[in-house]
JSON list of C-alpha atoms in Angstrom, two decimals:
[
{"chain": "A", "resi": 295, "resn": "UNK", "atom": "CA", "xyz": [53.21, -1.62, -20.16]},
{"chain": "A", "resi": 296, "resn": "UNK", "atom": "CA", "xyz": [54.46, 1.18, -17.89]},
{"chain": "A", "resi": 297, "resn": "UNK", "atom": "CA", "xyz": [54.24, 3.86, -20.56]},
{"chain": "A", "resi": 298, "resn": "UNK", "atom": "CA", "xyz": [51.32, 6.24, -21.08]},
{"chain": "A", "resi": 299, "resn": "UNK", "atom": "CA", "xyz": [49.21, 5.57, -24.15]},
{"chain": "A", "resi": 300, "resn": "UNK", "atom": "CA", "xyz": [46.40, 7.14, -26.15]},
{"chain": "A", "resi": 301, "resn": "UNK", "atom": "CA", "xyz": [43.32, 5.09, -26.77]},
{"chain": "A", "resi": 302, "resn": "UNK", "atom": "CA", "xyz": [41.94, 4.86, -30.32]},
{"chain": "A", "resi": 303, "resn": "UNK", "atom": "CA", "xyz": [38.52, 6.17, -29.31]},
{"chain": "A", "resi": 304, "resn": "UNK", "atom": "CA", "xyz": [36.33, 6.68, -26.24]},
{"chain": "A", "resi": 305, "resn": "UNK", "atom": "CA", "xyz": [34.52, 3.34, -26.71]},
{"chain": "A", "resi": 306, "resn": "UNK", "atom": "CA", "xyz": [37.68, 1.50, -25.54]},
{"chain": "A", "resi": 307, "resn": "UNK", "atom": "CA", "xyz": [37.63, 3.44, -22.26]},
{"chain": "A", "resi": 308, "resn": "UNK", "atom": "CA", "xyz": [33.90, 2.81, -21.85]},
{"chain": "A", "resi": 309, "resn": "UNK", "atom": "CA", "xyz": [34.31, -0.94, -22.48]},
{"chain": "A", "resi": 310, "resn": "UNK", "atom": "CA", "xyz": [37.46, -1.62, -20.49]},
{"chain": "A", "resi": 311, "resn": "UNK", "atom": "CA", "xyz": [37.62, 1.38, -18.16]},
{"chain": "A", "resi": 312, "resn": "UNK", "atom": "CA", "xyz": [40.62, 3.39, -17.11]},
{"chain": "A", "resi": 313, "resn": "UNK", "atom": "CA", "xyz": [42.75, 6.02, -18.75]},
{"chain": "A", "resi": 314, "resn": "UNK", "atom": "CA", "xyz": [45.89, 3.93, -19.30]},
{"chain": "A", "resi": 315, "resn": "UNK", "atom": "CA", "xyz": [47.92, 6.04, -16.87]},
{"chain": "A", "resi": 316, "resn": "UNK", "atom": "CA", "xyz": [47.78, 4.00, -13.65]},
{"chain": "A", "resi": 317, "resn": "UNK", "atom": "CA", "xyz": [50.95, 1.98, -14.16]},
{"chain": "A", "resi": 318, "resn": "UNK", "atom": "CA", "xyz": [52.82, 5.00, -15.55]},
{"chain": "A", "resi": 319, "resn": "UNK", "atom": "CA", "xyz": [51.92, 7.06, -12.48]},
{"chain": "A", "resi": 320, "resn": "UNK", "atom": "CA", "xyz": [52.81, 4.16, -10.16]},
{"chain": "A", "resi": 321, "resn": "UNK", "atom": "CA", "xyz": [56.25, 3.81, -11.76]},
{"chain": "A", "resi": 322, "resn": "UNK", "atom": "CA", "xyz": [56.93, 7.56, -11.53]},
{"chain": "A", "resi": 323, "resn": "UNK", "atom": "CA", "xyz": [55.96, 7.59, -7.83]},
{"chain": "A", "resi": 324, "resn": "UNK", "atom": "CA", "xyz": [58.22, 4.59, -7.16]},
{"chain": "A", "resi": 325, "resn": "UNK", "atom": "CA", "xyz": [61.13, 6.24, -8.99]},
{"chain": "A", "resi": 326, "resn": "UNK", "atom": "CA", "xyz": [60.55, 9.50, -7.06]},
{"chain": "A", "resi": 327, "resn": "UNK", "atom": "CA", "xyz": [60.95, 7.43, -3.86]},
{"chain": "A", "resi": 328, "resn": "UNK", "atom": "CA", "xyz": [64.23, 5.95, -5.11]},
{"chain": "A", "resi": 329, "resn": "UNK", "atom": "CA", "xyz": [62.69, 2.67, -6.19]},
{"chain": "A", "resi": 330, "resn": "UNK", "atom": "CA", "xyz": [61.10, 1.08, -9.21]},
{"chain": "A", "resi": 331, "resn": "UNK", "atom": "CA", "xyz": [57.99, -0.74, -10.41]},
{"chain": "A", "resi": 332, "resn": "UNK", "atom": "CA", "xyz": [57.56, -3.74, -12.64]},
{"chain": "A", "resi": 333, "resn": "UNK", "atom": "CA", "xyz": [55.53, -6.80, -13.51]},
{"chain": "A", "resi": 334, "resn": "UNK", "atom": "CA", "xyz": [55.88, -10.47, -14.32]},
{"chain": "A", "resi": 335, "resn": "UNK", "atom": "CA", "xyz": [53.27, -12.53, -16.11]},
{"chain": "A", "resi": 336, "resn": "UNK", "atom": "CA", "xyz": [52.65, -16.20, -16.83]},
{"chain": "A", "resi": 337, "resn": "UNK", "atom": "CA", "xyz": [50.02, -16.99, -19.48]},
{"chain": "A", "resi": 338, "resn": "UNK", "atom": "CA", "xyz": [47.13, -18.84, -17.85]},
{"chain": "A", "resi": 339, "resn": "UNK", "atom": "CA", "xyz": [48.55, -18.20, -14.37]},
{"chain": "A", "resi": 340, "resn": "UNK", "atom": "CA", "xyz": [48.22, -14.45, -13.87]},
{"chain": "A", "resi": 341, "resn": "UNK", "atom": "CA", "xyz": [50.38, -11.40, -13.31]},
{"chain": "A", "resi": 342, "resn": "UNK", "atom": "CA", "xyz": [52.34, -10.00, -10.40]},
{"chain": "A", "resi": 343, "resn": "UNK", "atom": "CA", "xyz": [52.91, -6.26, -10.12]},
{"chain": "A", "resi": 344, "resn": "UNK", "atom": "CA", "xyz": [55.49, -4.91, -7.68]},
{"chain": "A", "resi": 345, "resn": "UNK", "atom": "CA", "xyz": [56.68, -1.55, -6.41]},
{"chain": "A", "resi": 346, "resn": "UNK", "atom": "CA", "xyz": [59.73, -0.64, -4.31]},
{"chain": "A", "resi": 347, "resn": "UNK", "atom": "CA", "xyz": [60.78, 2.58, -2.64]},
{"chain": "A", "resi": 348, "resn": "UNK", "atom": "CA", "xyz": [62.76, 4.04, 0.25]},
{"chain": "A", "resi": 349, "resn": "UNK", "atom": "CA", "xyz": [60.64, 4.90, 3.25]},
{"chain": "A", "resi": 350, "resn": "UNK", "atom": "CA", "xyz": [61.85, 6.75, 6.33]},
{"chain": "A", "resi": 351, "resn": "UNK", "atom": "CA", "xyz": [61.15, 5.41, 9.80]},
{"chain": "A", "resi": 352, "resn": "UNK", "atom": "CA", "xyz": [57.78, 6.68, 10.97]},
{"chain": "A", "resi": 353, "resn": "UNK", "atom": "CA", "xyz": [57.22, 8.41, 14.28]},
{"chain": "A", "resi": 354, "resn": "UNK", "atom": "CA", "xyz": [54.78, 7.06, 16.83]},
{"chain": "A", "resi": 355, "resn": "UNK", "atom": "CA", "xyz": [51.29, 8.45, 16.65]},
{"chain": "A", "resi": 356, "resn": "UNK", "atom": "CA", "xyz": [50.27, 10.86, 19.39]},
{"chain": "A", "resi": 357, "resn": "UNK", "atom": "CA", "xyz": [46.66, 9.59, 19.20]},
{"chain": "A", "resi": 358, "resn": "UNK", "atom": "CA", "xyz": [45.65, 5.97, 19.18]},
{"chain": "A", "resi": 359, "resn": "UNK", "atom": "CA", "xyz": [44.28, 5.00, 15.78]},
{"chain": "A", "resi": 360, "resn": "UNK", "atom": "CA", "xyz": [41.83, 2.59, 17.41]},
{"chain": "A", "resi": 361, "resn": "UNK", "atom": "CA", "xyz": [40.39, 5.52, 19.40]},
{"chain": "A", "resi": 362, "resn": "UNK", "atom": "CA", "xyz": [39.98, 7.50, 16.16]},
{"chain": "A", "resi": 363, "resn": "UNK", "atom": "CA", "xyz": [38.24, 4.58, 14.48]},
{"chain": "A", "resi": 364, "resn": "UNK", "atom": "CA", "xyz": [35.93, 4.05, 17.45]},
{"chain": "A", "resi": 365, "resn": "UNK", "atom": "CA", "xyz": [35.01, 7.77, 17.45]},
{"chain": "A", "resi": 366, "resn": "UNK", "atom": "CA", "xyz": [34.36, 7.67, 13.69]},
{"chain": "A", "resi": 367, "resn": "UNK", "atom": "CA", "xyz": [32.15, 4.57, 14.02]},
{"chain": "A", "resi": 368, "resn": "UNK", "atom": "CA", "xyz": [30.14, 6.17, 16.82]},
{"chain": "A", "resi": 369, "resn": "UNK", "atom": "CA", "xyz": [29.68, 9.32, 14.73]},
{"chain": "A", "resi": 370, "resn": "UNK", "atom": "CA", "xyz": [28.48, 7.25, 11.77]},
{"chain": "A", "resi": 371, "resn": "UNK", "atom": "CA", "xyz": [26.07, 5.29, 13.98]},
{"chain": "A", "resi": 372, "resn": "UNK", "atom": "CA", "xyz": [24.62, 8.47, 15.47]},
{"chain": "A", "resi": 373, "resn": "UNK", "atom": "CA", "xyz": [24.31, 10.31, 12.16]},
{"chain": "A", "resi": 374, "resn": "UNK", "atom": "CA", "xyz": [23.08, 7.49, 9.95]},
{"chain": "A", "resi": 375, "resn": "UNK", "atom": "CA", "xyz": [21.14, 5.22, 12.33]},
{"chain": "A", "resi": 376, "resn": "UNK", "atom": "CA", "xyz": [18.00, 4.04, 10.58]},
{"chain": "A", "resi": 377, "resn": "UNK", "atom": "CA", "xyz": [19.14, 5.20, 7.11]},
{"chain": "A", "resi": 378, "resn": "UNK", "atom": "CA", "xyz": [18.74, 2.85, 4.20]},
{"chain": "A", "resi": 379, "resn": "UNK", "atom": "CA", "xyz": [21.83, 2.55, 2.00]},
{"chain": "A", "resi": 380, "resn": "UNK", "atom": "CA", "xyz": [21.72, 1.50, -1.65]},
{"chain": "A", "resi": 381, "resn": "UNK", "atom": "CA", "xyz": [25.03, 0.39, -3.16]},
{"chain": "A", "resi": 382, "resn": "UNK", "atom": "CA", "xyz": [25.23, -0.16, -6.93]},
{"chain": "A", "resi": 383, "resn": "UNK", "atom": "CA", "xyz": [28.49, -1.97, -7.68]},
{"chain": "A", "resi": 384, "resn": "UNK", "atom": "CA", "xyz": [29.40, -4.04, -10.73]},
{"chain": "A", "resi": 385, "resn": "UNK", "atom": "CA", "xyz": [32.88, -5.08, -9.60]},
{"chain": "A", "resi": 386, "resn": "UNK", "atom": "CA", "xyz": [32.78, -8.53, -7.86]},
{"chain": "A", "resi": 387, "resn": "UNK", "atom": "CA", "xyz": [35.61, -7.80, -5.40]},
{"chain": "A", "resi": 388, "resn": "UNK", "atom": "CA", "xyz": [34.01, -4.51, -4.33]},
{"chain": "A", "resi": 389, "resn": "UNK", "atom": "CA", "xyz": [30.67, -6.28, -3.83]},
{"chain": "A", "resi": 390, "resn": "UNK", "atom": "CA", "xyz": [32.42, -8.49, -1.26]},
{"chain": "A", "resi": 391, "resn": "UNK", "atom": "CA", "xyz": [34.05, -5.51, 0.49]},
{"chain": "A", "resi": 392, "resn": "UNK", "atom": "CA", "xyz": [31.01, -3.22, 0.78]},
{"chain": "A", "resi": 393, "resn": "UNK", "atom": "CA", "xyz": [29.06, -5.38, 3.27]},
{"chain": "A", "resi": 394, "resn": "UNK", "atom": "CA", "xyz": [32.13, -5.58, 5.51]},
{"chain": "A", "resi": 395, "resn": "UNK", "atom": "CA", "xyz": [32.64, -1.80, 5.42]},
{"chain": "A", "resi": 396, "resn": "UNK", "atom": "CA", "xyz": [28.98, -1.15, 6.24]},
{"chain": "A", "resi": 397, "resn": "UNK", "atom": "CA", "xyz": [28.63, -3.85, 8.89]},
{"chain": "A", "resi": 398, "resn": "UNK", "atom": "CA", "xyz": [31.42, -2.63, 11.19]},
{"chain": "A", "resi": 399, "resn": "UNK", "atom": "CA", "xyz": [29.69, 0.68, 12.10]},
{"chain": "A", "resi": 400, "resn": "UNK", "atom": "CA", "xyz": [26.31, -1.12, 12.19]},
{"chain": "A", "resi": 401, "resn": "UNK", "atom": "CA", "xyz": [24.92, -0.11, 8.82]},
{"chain": "A", "resi": 402, "resn": "UNK", "atom": "CA", "xyz": [22.84, -2.25, 6.49]},
{"chain": "A", "resi": 403, "resn": "UNK", "atom": "CA", "xyz": [22.76, -1.85, 2.73]},
{"chain": "A", "resi": 404, "resn": "UNK", "atom": "CA", "xyz": [20.85, -3.14, -0.25]},
{"chain": "A", "resi": 405, "resn": "UNK", "atom": "CA", "xyz": [23.16, -4.17, -3.08]},
{"chain": "A", "resi": 406, "resn": "UNK", "atom": "CA", "xyz": [22.61, -4.19, -6.84]},
{"chain": "A", "resi": 407, "resn": "UNK", "atom": "CA", "xyz": [25.01, -5.15, -9.63]},
{"chain": "A", "resi": 408, "resn": "UNK", "atom": "CA", "xyz": [23.50, -3.03, -12.42]},
{"chain": "A", "resi": 409, "resn": "UNK", "atom": "CA", "xyz": [22.51, 0.64, -12.51]},
{"chain": "A", "resi": 410, "resn": "UNK", "atom": "CA", "xyz": [19.00, -0.04, -13.82]},
{"chain": "A", "resi": 411, "resn": "UNK", "atom": "CA", "xyz": [18.29, -2.41, -10.90]},
{"chain": "A", "resi": 412, "resn": "UNK", "atom": "CA", "xyz": [19.67, 0.26, -8.58]},
{"chain": "A", "resi": 413, "resn": "UNK", "atom": "CA", "xyz": [17.32, 2.82, -10.13]},
{"chain": "A", "resi": 414, "resn": "UNK", "atom": "CA", "xyz": [14.35, 0.48, -9.61]},
{"chain": "A", "resi": 415, "resn": "UNK", "atom": "CA", "xyz": [15.41, -0.22, -6.01]},
{"chain": "A", "resi": 416, "resn": "UNK", "atom": "CA", "xyz": [15.83, 3.50, -5.38]},
{"chain": "A", "resi": 417, "resn": "UNK", "atom": "CA", "xyz": [12.30, 4.15, -6.64]},
{"chain": "A", "resi": 418, "resn": "UNK", "atom": "CA", "xyz": [10.96, 1.47, -4.26]},
{"chain": "A", "resi": 419, "resn": "UNK", "atom": "CA", "xyz": [12.96, 2.88, -1.33]},
{"chain": "A", "resi": 420, "resn": "UNK", "atom": "CA", "xyz": [11.72, 6.43, -1.84]},
{"chain": "A", "resi": 421, "resn": "UNK", "atom": "CA", "xyz": [8.03, 5.48, -2.15]}
]
């Protein structure tokens, strides 16, 4: 599972997505950090993927991250106030995350699951 593979043809990638390299890259990164990566799976229950590595102690930040976030949100509000945002997303988890990401800086979006609905919505928004 953690080895690179070649797909039989491009239709497999189109149907399932991905290049088949994600787990291989993750394992190599973990090994470069002196750790490892692996997985366990129970049929009908799901899978657990894990990654370990050695991390040095971080230094304290000179600038408060909350101040950076506040500045970024204010910049977004000023620049995009009144803009209409169309998000076309077919992944269920991402559809839950997008409204949260847009709401925090005060943005409102219209959401579509399929590209053709997004295209129709875009035509309506630009008219």
